[in-house]
Amino acid sequence: MATLIDADLLTAIVTPFDENKKIDFDSLKKLTNYLIDQGCNGFVIGGTTGETPTLTHDEKIELYKQFGQIVNGRAVVIAGTGSNNTAETIKFTNEVAEIDGIDYALVVVPPYNKPNQRSMVAHFTAVNDNVKMPFLIYNIPGRTGVRMEKETVVQLSQLDNIRVPAKLDSQFLVDDPAD
């Protein structure tokens, strides 16, 4: 059964870059500390806002390592690990599970492939059964081209590793959080 994440304010944080197109960790640290000082107690790093599709594998790993150190237990950290390839999603999620300071993974409905509901269940069940950390399902139809149906969300909520934010003010799972 899906478990709630204890964070009142989850911020999808940007990945700042310097003039050489490298991740600007100094700016990331300043922004993160500012947000924590303002009451943010949860972050999504490496999601859509964090430009994860534009980062290399090594850049993502370094970003997550640095971010885990910056936050240093002061907030919940959710790191984007999903892709359109189930095996790669599992492999990368397990790599991220070894990084200090990362609490949860964020696994997107596979983009580009436009899976049907049955294929979504197969994808997330395989991830659930083969990863070493809990994760959130990221339903973002504008980026994936498909919408996860509420019945699918309910079915997937029975999996052990699925987590949901305590307060749904975004489209992490469904269009209408009241549903």
CSV table of N, CA and C in Angstrom, one decimal:
chain,number,residue,atom,x,y,z
A,1,MET,N,0.8,-1.2,0.0
A,1,MET,CA,0.0,0.0,0.0
A,1,MET,C,0.9,1.2,0.0
A,2,ALA,N,0.6,2.2,-0.8
A,2,ALA,CA,1.3,3.4,-0.9
A,2,ALA,C,1.4,4.1,0.5
A,3,THR,N,2.6,4.6,0.8
A,3,THR,CA,2.9,5.3,2.0
A,3,THR,C,3.1,6.8,1.7
A,4,LEU,N,2.7,7.7,2.6
A,4,LEU,CA,2.8,9.1,2.4
A,4,LEU,C,4.2,9.6,2.7
A,5,ILE,N,4.6,10.6,2.0
A,5,ILE,CA,5.9,11.3,2.3
A,5,ILE,C,5.6,12.5,3.2
A,6,ASP,N,6.4,12.6,4.2
A,6,ASP,CA,6.2,13.7,5.2
A,6,ASP,C,6.9,14.9,4.8
A,7,ALA,N,6.3,15.7,3.9
A,7,ALA,CA,6.9,17.0,3.5
A,7,ALA,C,5.7,17.9,3.2
A,8,ASP,N,5.7,19.1,3.8
A,8,ASP,CA,4.7,20.1,3.6
A,8,ASP,C,4.8,20.8,2.3
A,9,LEU,N,6.1,21.1,1.9
A,9,LEU,CA,6.3,21.9,0.7
A,9,LEU,C,7.4,21.2,-0.1
A,10,LEU,N,7.0,20.6,-1.2
A,10,LEU,CA,7.9,20.0,-2.1
A,10,LEU,C,8.2,21.0,-3.3
A,11,THR,N,9.4,21.3,-3.5
A,11,THR,CA,9.8,22.2,-4.5
A,11,THR,C,10.6,21.5,-5.6
A,12,ALA,N,10.1,21.6,-6.8
A,12,ALA,CA,10.8,21.1,-8.0
A,12,ALA,C,11.9,22.1,-8.3
A,13,ILE,N,13.1,21.8,-7.9
A,13,ILE,CA,14.2,22.8,-8.0
A,13,ILE,C,14.9,22.7,-9.4
A,14,VAL,N,15.3,23.9,-9.8
A,14,VAL,CA,16.0,24.0,-11.1
A,14,VAL,C,17.4,23.5,-11.0
A,15,THR,N,18.0,23.2,-12.1
A,15,THR,CA,19.5,22.9,-12.1
A,15,THR,C,20.2,24.1,-12.7
A,16,PRO,N,20.9,24.9,-11.9
A,16,PRO,CA,21.5,26.0,-12.5
A,16,PRO,C,22.8,25.7,-13.2
A,17,PHE,N,23.1,26.4,-14.3
A,17,PHE,CA,24.3,26.2,-15.1
A,17,PHE,C,25.1,27.5,-15.1
A,18,ASP,N,26.4,27.3,-15.3
A,18,ASP,CA,27.3,28.5,-15.4
A,18,ASP,C,27.5,28.8,-16.8
A,19,GLU,N,28.3,29.8,-17.1
A,19,GLU,CA,28.5,30.3,-18.5
A,19,GLU,C,29.2,29.3,-19.4
A,20,ASN,N,29.8,28.2,-18.8
A,20,ASN,CA,30.4,27.2,-19.5
A,20,ASN,C,29.5,26.0,-19.7
A,21,LYS,N,28.2,26.1,-19.4
A,21,LYS,CA,27.2,25.1,-19.5
A,21,LYS,C,27.5,23.9,-18.5
A,22,LYS,N,28.2,24.2,-17.4
A,22,LYS,CA,28.4,23.2,-16.4
A,22,LYS,C,27.4,23.4,-15.3
A,23,ILE,N,27.1,22.4,-14.5
A,23,ILE,CA,26.2,22.6,-13.3
A,23,ILE,C,26.9,23.6,-12.4
A,24,ASP,N,26.2,24.6,-12.0
A,24,ASP,CA,26.7,25.6,-11.0
A,24,ASP,C,26.3,25.2,-9.6
A,25,PHE,N,27.2,24.5,-8.9
A,25,PHE,CA,26.8,23.9,-7.6
A,25,PHE,C,26.8,25.0,-6.6
A,26,ASP,N,27.6,26.1,-6.7
A,26,ASP,CA,27.5,27.2,-5.8
A,26,ASP,C,26.1,27.8,-5.8
A,27,SER,N,25.6,28.1,-7.0
A,27,SER,CA,24.2,28.7,-7.1
A,27,SER,C,23.2,27.7,-6.6
A,28,LEU,N,23.4,26.4,-6.8
A,28,LEU,CA,22.4,25.4,-6.3
A,28,LEU,C,22.4,25.4,-4.8
A,29,LYS,N,23.6,25.5,-4.2
A,29,LYS,CA,23.7,25.5,-2.7
A,29,LYS,C,23.0,26.8,-2.2
A,30,LYS,N,23.2,27.9,-2.8
A,30,LYS,CA,22.6,29.2,-2.3
A,30,LYS,C,21.1,29.1,-2.4
A,31,LEU,N,20.6,28.6,-3.6
A,31,LEU,CA,19.2,28.5,-3.8
A,31,LEU,C,18.5,27.5,-2.8
A,32,THR,N,19.2,26.4,-2.6
A,32,THR,CA,18.7,25.3,-1.7
A,32,THR,C,18.6,25.9,-0.3
A,33,ASN,N,19.6,26.5,0.2
A,33,ASN,CA,19.6,27.0,1.5
A,33,ASN,C,18.6,28.1,1.7
A,34,TYR,N,18.4,28.9,0.7
A,34,TYR,CA,17.4,30.0,0.7
A,34,TYR,C,16.0,29.3,0.9
A,35,LEU,N,15.7,28.3,0.0
A,35,LEU,CA,14.4,27.7,0.1
A,35,LEU,C,14.1,27.0,1.4
A,36,ILE,N,15.2,26.3,1.9
A,36,ILE,CA,15.0,25.7,3.3
A,36,ILE,C,14.7,26.7,4.3
A,37,ASP,N,15.4,27.8,4.2
A,37,ASP,CA,15.2,28.9,5.2
A,37,ASP,C,13.8,29.5,5.1
A,38,GLN,N,13.2,29.4,3.9
A,38,GLN,CA,11.8,29.9,3.7
A,38,GLN,C,10.7,28.8,4.1
A,39,GLY,N,11.2,27.6,4.5
A,39,GLY,CA,10.2,26.6,5.0
A,39,GLY,C,10.1,25.4,4.1
A,40,CYS,N,10.8,25.4,3.0
A,40,CYS,CA,10.7,24.2,2.1
A,40,CYS,C,11.3,23.0,2.9
A,41,ASN,N,10.6,21.9,2.9
A,41,ASN,CA,11.1,20.7,3.6
A,41,ASN,C,11.1,19.5,2.7
A,42,GLY,N,11.0,19.7,1.4
A,42,GLY,CA,11.1,18.6,0.4
A,42,GLY,C,11.5,19.2,-1.0
A,43,PHE,N,12.3,18.4,-1.7
A,43,PHE,CA,12.7,18.8,-3.0
A,43,PHE,C,12.6,17.7,-4.0
A,44,VAL,N,12.3,18.0,-5.2
A,44,VAL,CA,12.4,17.1,-6.4
A,44,VAL,C,13.6,17.7,-7.2
A,45,ILE,N,14.6,16.9,-7.4
A,45,ILE,CA,15.8,17.3,-8.2
A,45,ILE,C,15.9,16.3,-9.3
A,46,GLY,N,16.2,16.9,-10.5
A,46,GLY,CA,16.3,16.0,-11.7
A,46,GLY,C,15.0,15.6,-12.3
A,47,GLY,N,14.0,16.5,-12.0
A,47,GLY,CA,12.7,16.3,-12.7
A,47,GLY,C,12.6,17.1,-13.9
A,48,THR,N,11.4,17.4,-14.4
A,48,THR,CA,11.3,18.2,-15.6
A,48,THR,C,11.9,19.6,-15.4
A,49,THR,N,11.6,20.3,-14.2
A,49,THR,CA,12.1,21.6,-14.0
A,49,THR,C,13.6,21.6,-13.8
A,50,GLY,N,14.2,20.5,-13.4
A,50,GLY,CA,15.6,20.3,-13.2
A,50,GLY,C,16.3,20.0,-14.5
A,51,GLU,N,15.6,19.9,-15.6
A,51,GLU,CA,16.2,19.7,-16.9
A,51,GLU,C,16.9,18.3,-17.0
A,52,THR,N,16.4,17.3,-16.4
A,52,THR,CA,17.0,16.0,-16.4
A,52,THR,C,17.2,15.5,-17.8
A,53,PRO,N,16.3,15.7,-18.8
A,53,PRO,CA,16.6,15.1,-20.1
A,53,PRO,C,17.9,15.7,-20.8
A,54,THR,N,18.3,16.8,-20.3
A,54,THR,CA,19.5,17.5,-20.9
A,54,THR,C,20.8,17.1,-20.2
A,55,LEU,N,20.7,16.3,-19.2
A,55,LEU,CA,21.9,16.0,-18.4
A,55,LEU,C,22.4,14.6,-18.8
A,56,THR,N,23.7,14.4,-18.7
A,56,THR,CA,24.3,13.1,-19.0
A,56,THR,C,24.1,12.2,-17.7
A,57,HIS,N,24.3,11.0,-17.8
A,57,HIS,CA,24.2,10.1,-16.7
A,57,HIS,C,25.2,10.5,-15.6
A,58,ASP,N,26.4,10.8,-16.0
A,58,ASP,CA,27.4,11.3,-15.0
A,58,ASP,C,27.1,12.6,-14.3
A,59,GLU,N,26.5,13.5,-15.1
A,59,GLU,CA,26.0,14.8,-14.5
A,59,GLU,C,24.9,14.6,-13.5
A,60,LYS,N,24.0,13.7,-13.8
A,60,LYS,CA,22.9,13.4,-12.9
A,60,LYS,C,23.5,12.8,-11.6
A,61,ILE,N,24.4,11.8,-11.7
A,61,ILE,CA,25.0,11.2,-10.5
A,61,ILE,C,25.7,12.3,-9.6
A,62,GLU,N,26.5,13.1,-10.3
A,62,GLU,CA,27.2,14.2,-9.5
A,62,GLU,C,26.2,15.2,-8.9
A,63,LEU,N,25.2,15.6,-9.7
A,63,LEU,CA,24.1,16.5,-9.2
A,63,LEU,C,23.5,15.9,-7.9
A,64,TYR,N,23.1,14.6,-8.0
A,64,TYR,CA,22.4,14.0,-6.8
A,64,TYR,C,23.4,13.9,-5.6
A,65,LYS,N,24.6,13.5,-5.9
A,65,LYS,CA,25.6,13.5,-4.8
A,65,LYS,C,25.8,14.8,-4.1
A,66,GLN,N,26.0,15.8,-4.9
A,66,GLN,CA,26.2,17.2,-4.4
A,66,GLN,C,24.9,17.7,-3.6
A,67,PHE,N,23.8,17.4,-4.2
A,67,PHE,CA,22.5,17.9,-3.6
A,67,PHE,C,22.3,17.2,-2.3
A,68,GLY,N,22.5,15.9,-2.2
A,68,GLY,CA,22.4,15.2,-1.0
A,68,GLY,C,23.2,15.8,0.1
A,69,GLN,N,24.5,16.2,-0.2
A,69,GLN,CA,25.4,16.8,0.7
A,69,GLN,C,24.9,18.2,1.1
A,70,ILE,N,24.4,19.0,0.1
A,70,ILE,CA,23.9,20.3,0.4
A,70,ILE,C,22.7,20.3,1.4
A,71,VAL,N,21.7,19.4,1.1
A,71,VAL,CA,20.5,19.3,1.9
A,71,VAL,C,20.9,18.7,3.3
A,72,ASN,N,21.7,17.7,3.3
A,72,ASN,CA,22.3,17.1,4.6
A,72,ASN,C,21.2,16.8,5.6
A,73,GLY,N,20.1,16.2,5.1
A,73,GLY,CA,19.1,15.7,6.0
A,73,GLY,C,18.1,16.8,6.5
A,74,ARG,N,18.2,18.0,6.0
A,74,ARG,CA,17.3,19.1,6.4
A,74,ARG,C,15.9,19.0,5.7
A,75,ALA,N,15.8,18.2,4.6
A,75,ALA,CA,14.6,18.1,3.8
A,75,ALA,C,14.5,16.8,3.2
A,76,VAL,N,13.4,16.4,2.7
A,76,VAL,CA,13.2,15.2,1.9
A,76,VAL,C,13.7,15.4,0.5
A,77,VAL,N,14.4,14.5,-0.1
A,77,VAL,CA,15.0,14.6,-1.4
A,77,VAL,C,14.4,13.5,-2.3
A,78,ILE,N,13.8,13.9,-3.4
A,78,ILE,CA,13.3,13.0,-4.4
A,78,ILE,C,14.1,13.2,-5.7
A,79,ALA,N,14.7,12.2,-6.2
A,79,ALA,CA,15.6,12.4,-7.4
A,79,ALA,C,14.9,11.6,-8.6
A,80,GLY,N,14.9,12.3,-9.7
A,80,GLY,CA,14.4,11.7,-11.0
A,80,GLY,C,15.3,10.6,-11.5
A,81,THR,N,14.7,9.5,-11.7
A,81,THR,CA,15.4,8.3,-12.2
A,81,THR,C,14.8,7.6,-13.4
A,82,GLY,N,13.6,8.1,-13.8
A,82,GLY,CA,12.8,7.4,-14.8
A,82,GLY,C,13.3,7.6,-16.2
A,83,SER,N,12.9,6.7,-17.1
A,83,SER,CA,13.2,6.8,-18.5
A,83,SER,C,12.2,6.0,-19.3
A,84,ASN,N,12.4,6.0,-20.6
A,84,ASN,CA,11.4,5.2,-21.4
A,84,ASN,C,11.8,3.7,-21.4
A,85,ASN,N,12.9,3.3,-20.7
A,85,ASN,CA,13.4,2.0,-20.8
A,85,ASN,C,13.4,1.4,-19.3
A,86,THR,N,12.6,0.4,-19.1
A,86,THR,CA,12.4,-0.1,-17.8
A,86,THR,C,13.7,-0.6,-17.2
A,87,ALA,N,14.5,-1.4,-17.9
A,87,ALA,CA,15.7,-1.9,-17.4
A,87,ALA,C,16.7,-0.8,-17.0
A,88,GLU,N,16.8,0.3,-17.8
A,88,GLU,CA,17.6,1.4,-17.4
A,88,GLU,C,17.1,2.2,-16.2
A,89,THR,N,15.8,2.3,-16.1
A,89,THR,CA,15.1,2.9,-15.0
A,89,THR,C,15.5,2.2,-13.7
A,90,ILE,N,15.4,0.8,-13.7
A,90,ILE,CA,15.8,0.0,-12.6
A,90,ILE,C,17.3,0.2,-12.2
A,91,LYS,N,18.1,0.1,-13.3
A,91,LYS,CA,19.5,0.2,-13.0
A,91,LYS,C,19.9,1.6,-12.4
A,92,PHE,N,19.4,2.6,-13.0
A,92,PHE,CA,19.7,4.0,-12.5
A,92,PHE,C,19.1,4.2,-11.2
A,93,THR,N,17.9,3.8,-10.9
A,93,THR,CA,17.3,3.9,-9.6
A,93,THR,C,18.1,3.2,-8.5
A,94,ASN,N,18.7,2.1,-8.8
A,94,ASN,CA,19.5,1.4,-7.9
A,94,ASN,C,20.8,2.1,-7.7
A,95,GLU,N,21.4,2.7,-8.7
A,95,GLU,CA,22.6,3.5,-8.5
A,95,GLU,C,22.3,4.7,-7.6
A,96,VAL,N,21.2,5.4,-7.8
A,96,VAL,CA,20.8,6.5,-7.0
A,96,VAL,C,20.5,6.1,-5.6
A,97,ALA,N,20.0,4.9,-5.4
A,97,ALA,CA,19.7,4.4,-4.0
A,97,ALA,C,20.9,4.4,-3.1
A,98,GLU,N,22.1,4.3,-3.7
A,98,GLU,CA,23.4,4.3,-3.0
A,98,GLU,C,23.9,5.6,-2.6
A,99,ILE,N,23.3,6.7,-3.1
A,99,ILE,CA,23.7,8.1,-2.8
A,99,ILE,C,23.2,8.6,-1.5
A,100,ASP,N,24.0,9.0,-0.6
A,100,ASP,CA,23.6,9.6,0.6
A,100,ASP,C,22.7,10.8,0.4
A,101,GLY,N,21.7,10.9,1.2
A,101,GLY,CA,20.8,12.1,1.2
A,101,GLY,C,19.7,12.0,0.2
A,102,ILE,N,19.6,11.0,-0.6
A,102,ILE,CA,18.5,10.8,-1.6
A,102,ILE,C,17.5,9.8,-0.9
A,103,ASP,N,16.3,10.3,-0.7
A,103,ASP,CA,15.3,9.6,0.1
A,103,ASP,C,14.4,8.7,-0.8
A,104,TYR,N,14.0,9.3,-2.0
A,104,TYR,CA,13.1,8.6,-2.9
A,104,TYR,C,13.5,8.9,-4.3
A,105,ALA,N,13.0,8.0,-5.2
A,105,ALA,CA,13.2,8.2,-6.6
A,105,ALA,C,11.9,8.7,-7.2
A,106,LEU,N,12.0,9.4,-8.3
A,106,LEU,CA,10.8,9.9,-9.1
A,106,LEU,C,10.9,9.2,-10.4
A,107,VAL,N,9.9,8.3,-10.7
A,107,VAL,CA,9.9,7.5,-11.9
A,107,VAL,C,8.7,7.9,-12.8
A,108,VAL,N,9.1,8.5,-13.9
A,108,VAL,CA,8.1,9.0,-14.9
A,108,VAL,C,7.4,7.9,-15.6
A,109,VAL,N,6.1,8.1,-16.0
A,109,VAL,CA,5.5,7.2,-17.0
A,109,VAL,C,6.4,7.3,-18.2
A,110,PRO,N,6.8,6.1,-18.8
A,110,PRO,CA,7.7,6.1,-19.9
A,110,PRO,C,7.4,7.1,-21.0
A,111,PRO,N,8.3,8.1,-21.2
A,111,PRO,CA,8.0,9.0,-22.3
A,111,PRO,C,8.3,8.4,-23.6
A,112,TYR,N,7.8,9.0,-24.7
A,112,TYR,CA,8.1,8.6,-26.1
A,112,TYR,C,7.3,7.4,-26.5
A,113,ASN,N,7.4,6.3,-25.6
A,113,ASN,CA,6.7,5.0,-26.0
A,113,ASN,C,5.2,5.1,-26.0
A,114,LYS,N,4.6,6.0,-25.3
A,114,LYS,CA,3.2,6.1,-25.1
A,114,LYS,C,2.6,4.8,-24.7
A,115,PRO,N,2.9,4.3,-23.5
A,115,PRO,CA,2.4,3.0,-23.1
A,115,PRO,C,0.9,3.0,-22.8
A,116,ASN,N,0.2,1.9,-23.0
A,116,ASN,CA,-1.1,1.8,-22.6
A,116,ASN,C,-1.1,1.5,-21.1
A,117,GLN,N,-2.3,1.5,-20.5
A,117,GLN,CA,-2.4,1.3,-19.0
A,117,GLN,C,-1.8,0.0,-18.6
A,118,ARG,N,-2.0,-1.1,-19.3
A,118,ARG,CA,-1.4,-2.4,-18.9
A,118,ARG,C,0.1,-2.3,-18.9
A,119,SER,N,0.6,-1.6,-19.9
A,119,SER,CA,2.1,-1.5,-20.0
A,119,SER,C,2.7,-0.6,-18.9
A,120,MET,N,1.9,0.4,-18.5
A,120,MET,CA,2.3,1.2,-17.3
A,120,MET,C,2.4,0.4,-16.1
A,121,VAL,N,1.4,-0.5,-15.9
A,121,VAL,CA,1.4,-1.4,-14.7
A,121,VAL,C,2.6,-2.3,-14.8
A,122,ALA,N,2.8,-2.8,-15.9
A,122,ALA,CA,4.0,-3.7,-16.1
A,122,ALA,C,5.3,-3.0,-15.8
A,123,HIS,N,5.4,-1.8,-16.3
A,123,HIS,CA,6.7,-1.0,-16.1
A,123,HIS,C,6.8,-0.7,-14.6
A,124,PHE,N,5.8,-0.1,-13.9
A,124,PHE,CA,6.0,0.2,-12.5
A,124,PHE,C,6.1,-1.0,-11.6
A,125,THR,N,5.4,-2.1,-12.0
A,125,THR,CA,5.6,-3.3,-11.2
A,125,THR,C,7.0,-3.8,-11.2
A,126,ALA,N,7.6,-3.8,-12.4
A,126,ALA,CA,9.0,-4.3,-12.6
A,126,ALA,C,9.9,-3.4,-11.8
A,127,VAL,N,9.7,-2.1,-11.8
A,127,VAL,CA,10.5,-1.1,-11.1
A,127,VAL,C,10.3,-1.4,-9.6
A,128,ASN,N,9.1,-1.5,-9.1
A,128,ASN,CA,8.8,-1.8,-7.7
A,128,ASN,C,9.5,-3.1,-7.2
A,129,ASP,N,9.5,-4.1,-8.1
A,129,ASP,CA,10.0,-5.4,-7.7
A,129,ASP,C,11.6,-5.5,-7.7
A,130,ASN,N,12.2,-4.5,-8.3
A,130,ASN,CA,13.6,-4.6,-8.6
A,130,ASN,C,14.5,-3.5,-8.1
A,131,VAL,N,13.9,-2.5,-7.4
A,131,VAL,CA,14.7,-1.4,-6.9
A,131,VAL,C,14.9,-1.5,-5.4
A,132,LYS,N,15.9,-0.8,-5.0
A,132,LYS,CA,16.3,-0.8,-3.5
A,132,LYS,C,15.8,0.5,-2.8
A,133,MET,N,14.9,1.2,-3.4
A,133,MET,CA,14.4,2.4,-2.7
A,133,MET,C,13.0,2.7,-3.1
A,134,PRO,N,12.2,3.4,-2.2
A,134,PRO,CA,10.9,3.7,-2.5
A,134,PRO,C,10.9,4.8,-3.6
A,135,PHE,N,9.7,4.9,-4.3
A,135,PHE,CA,9.7,5.9,-5.4
A,135,PHE,C,8.2,6.4,-5.6
A,136,LEU,N,8.2,7.6,-6.2
A,136,LEU,CA,6.9,8.2,-6.6
A,136,LEU,C,6.7,8.0,-8.1
A,137,ILE,N,5.5,7.8,-8.5
A,137,ILE,CA,5.1,7.8,-9.9
A,137,ILE,C,4.9,9.2,-10.4
A,138,TYR,N,5.5,9.6,-11.5
A,138,TYR,CA,5.4,10.9,-12.0
A,138,TYR,C,4.6,10.9,-13.3
A,139,ASN,N,3.3,11.3,-13.2
A,139,ASN,CA,2.4,11.3,-14.3
A,139,ASN,C,2.4,12.8,-14.9
A,140,ILE,N,3.0,12.9,-16.0
A,140,ILE,CA,3.1,14.3,-16.6
A,140,ILE,C,2.7,14.1,-18.1
A,141,PRO,N,1.5,14.0,-18.4
A,141,PRO,CA,1.0,13.8,-19.8
A,141,PRO,C,1.5,14.7,-20.8
A,142,GLY,N,1.8,16.0,-20.5
A,142,GLY,CA,2.3,16.9,-21.4
A,142,GLY,C,3.7,16.6,-21.9
A,143,ARG,N,4.4,15.8,-21.2
A,143,ARG,CA,5.8,15.4,-21.5
A,143,ARG,C,5.8,13.9,-22.0
A,144,THR,N,4.9,13.1,-21.6
A,144,THR,CA,4.9,11.7,-22.0
A,144,THR,C,4.0,11.3,-23.1
A,145,GLY,N,3.0,12.2,-23.3
A,145,GLY,CA,2.0,11.9,-24.4
A,145,GLY,C,0.9,11.0,-24.0
A,146,VAL,N,0.9,10.5,-22.8
A,146,VAL,CA,-0.2,9.6,-22.3
A,146,VAL,C,-0.6,10.0,-20.8
A,147,ARG,N,-1.8,9.7,-20.5
A,147,ARG,CA,-2.3,10.0,-19.1
A,147,ARG,C,-2.6,8.7,-18.4
A,148,MET,N,-2.0,8.6,-17.2
A,148,MET,CA,-2.3,7.5,-16.4
A,148,MET,C,-3.7,7.6,-15.8
A,149,GLU,N,-4.5,6.6,-16.0
A,149,GLU,CA,-5.9,6.6,-15.5
A,149,GLU,C,-6.0,6.4,-14.0
A,150,LYS,N,-7.0,6.9,-13.4
A,150,LYS,CA,-7.2,6.8,-11.9
A,150,LYS,C,-7.2,5.3,-11.5
A,151,GLU,N,-7.8,4.4,-12.3
A,151,GLU,CA,-7.8,3.0,-11.9
A,151,GLU,C,-6.4,2.4,-11.9
A,152,THR,N,-5.6,2.9,-12.8
A,152,THR,CA,-4.2,2.4,-12.8
A,152,THR,C,-3.4,2.9,-11.6
A,153,VAL,N,-3.7,4.2,-11.2
A,153,VAL,CA,-3.1,4.7,-10.0
A,153,VAL,C,-3.5,3.9,-8.8
A,154,VAL,N,-4.8,3.6,-8.7
A,154,VAL,CA,-5.3,2.8,-7.5
A,154,VAL,C,-4.6,1.4,-7.5
A,155,GLN,N,-4.5,0.8,-8.7
A,155,GLN,CA,-3.9,-0.6,-8.8
A,155,GLN,C,-2.4,-0.5,-8.3
A,156,LEU,N,-1.7,0.5,-8.8
A,156,LEU,CA,-0.3,0.7,-8.5
A,156,LEU,C,0.0,1.1,-7.0
A,157,SER,N,-1.0,1.7,-6.4
A,157,SER,CA,-0.9,2.1,-5.0
A,157,SER,C,-0.7,0.9,-4.1
A,158,GLN,N,-1.0,-0.3,-4.6
A,158,GLN,CA,-0.9,-1.5,-3.7
A,158,GLN,C,0.5,-2.0,-3.7
A,159,LEU,N,1.4,-1.4,-4.5
A,159,LEU,CA,2.8,-1.9,-4.5
A,159,LEU,C,3.6,-1.3,-3.3
A,160,ASP,N,4.5,-2.1,-2.8
A,160,ASP,CA,5.2,-1.8,-1.6
A,160,ASP,C,6.1,-0.6,-1.7
A,161,ASN,N,6.7,-0.3,-2.8
A,161,ASN,CA,7.7,0.8,-2.9
A,161,ASN,C,7.1,2.1,-3.3
A,162,ILE,N,5.8,2.1,-3.6
A,162,ILE,CA,5.2,3.4,-4.1
A,162,ILE,C,5.0,4.3,-2.9
A,163,ARG,N,5.3,5.6,-3.1
A,163,ARG,CA,5.1,6.6,-2.1
A,163,ARG,C,4.3,7.8,-2.8
A,164,VAL,N,3.6,8.5,-2.0
A,164,VAL,CA,2.8,9.7,-2.5
A,164,VAL,C,3.0,10.8,-1.5
A,165,PRO,N,3.0,12.1,-2.0
A,165,PRO,CA,3.2,13.2,-1.2
A,165,PRO,C,2.0,13.3,-0.2
A,166,ALA,N,2.2,13.7,1.0
A,166,ALA,CA,1.1,13.9,2.0
A,166,ALA,C,0.0,14.8,1.5
A,167,LYS,N,0.4,15.9,0.8
A,167,LYS,CA,-0.5,16.8,0.2
A,167,LYS,C,-0.3,16.9,-1.3
A,168,LEU,N,-1.3,16.5,-2.0
A,168,LEU,CA,-1.2,16.5,-3.5
A,168,LEU,C,-1.7,17.9,-4.1
A,169,ASP,N,-0.7,18.8,-4.3
A,169,ASP,CA,-1.1,20.0,-4.9
A,169,ASP,C,-0.5,20.1,-6.4
A,170,SER,N,-0.1,19.0,-6.9
A,170,SER,CA,0.4,19.0,-8.3
A,170,SER,C,-0.1,17.8,-9.0
A,171,GLN,N,0.4,17.5,-10.2
A,171,GLN,CA,-0.1,16.4,-11.0
A,171,GLN,C,0.8,15.2,-10.8
A,172,PHE,N,1.4,14.9,-9.6
A,172,PHE,CA,2.2,13.8,-9.5
A,172,PHE,C,1.5,12.5,-9.9
A,173,LEU,N,0.3,12.4,-9.5
A,173,LEU,CA,-0.5,11.1,-9.8
A,173,LEU,C,-1.7,11.3,-10.7
A,174,VAL,N,-2.5,12.3,-10.4
A,174,VAL,CA,-3.8,12.4,-11.1
A,174,VAL,C,-4.0,13.9,-11.4
A,175,ASP,N,-4.9,14.2,-12.3
A,175,ASP,CA,-5.2,15.6,-12.6
A,175,ASP,C,-5.9,16.3,-11.5
A,176,ASP,N,-6.8,15.6,-10.8
A,176,ASP,CA,-7.6,16.3,-9.7
A,176,ASP,C,-7.2,15.6,-8.4
A,177,PRO,N,-6.3,16.2,-7.6
A,177,PRO,CA,-5.9,15.6,-6.4
A,177,PRO,C,-7.0,15.2,-5.4
A,178,ALA,N,-8.2,15.8,-5.6
A,178,ALA,CA,-9.3,15.5,-4.7
A,178,ALA,C,-9.8,14.1,-5.0
A,179,ASP,N,-9.5,13.6,-6.2
A,179,ASP,CA,-10.0,12.2,-6.6
A,179,ASP,C,-9.1,11.2,-5.9
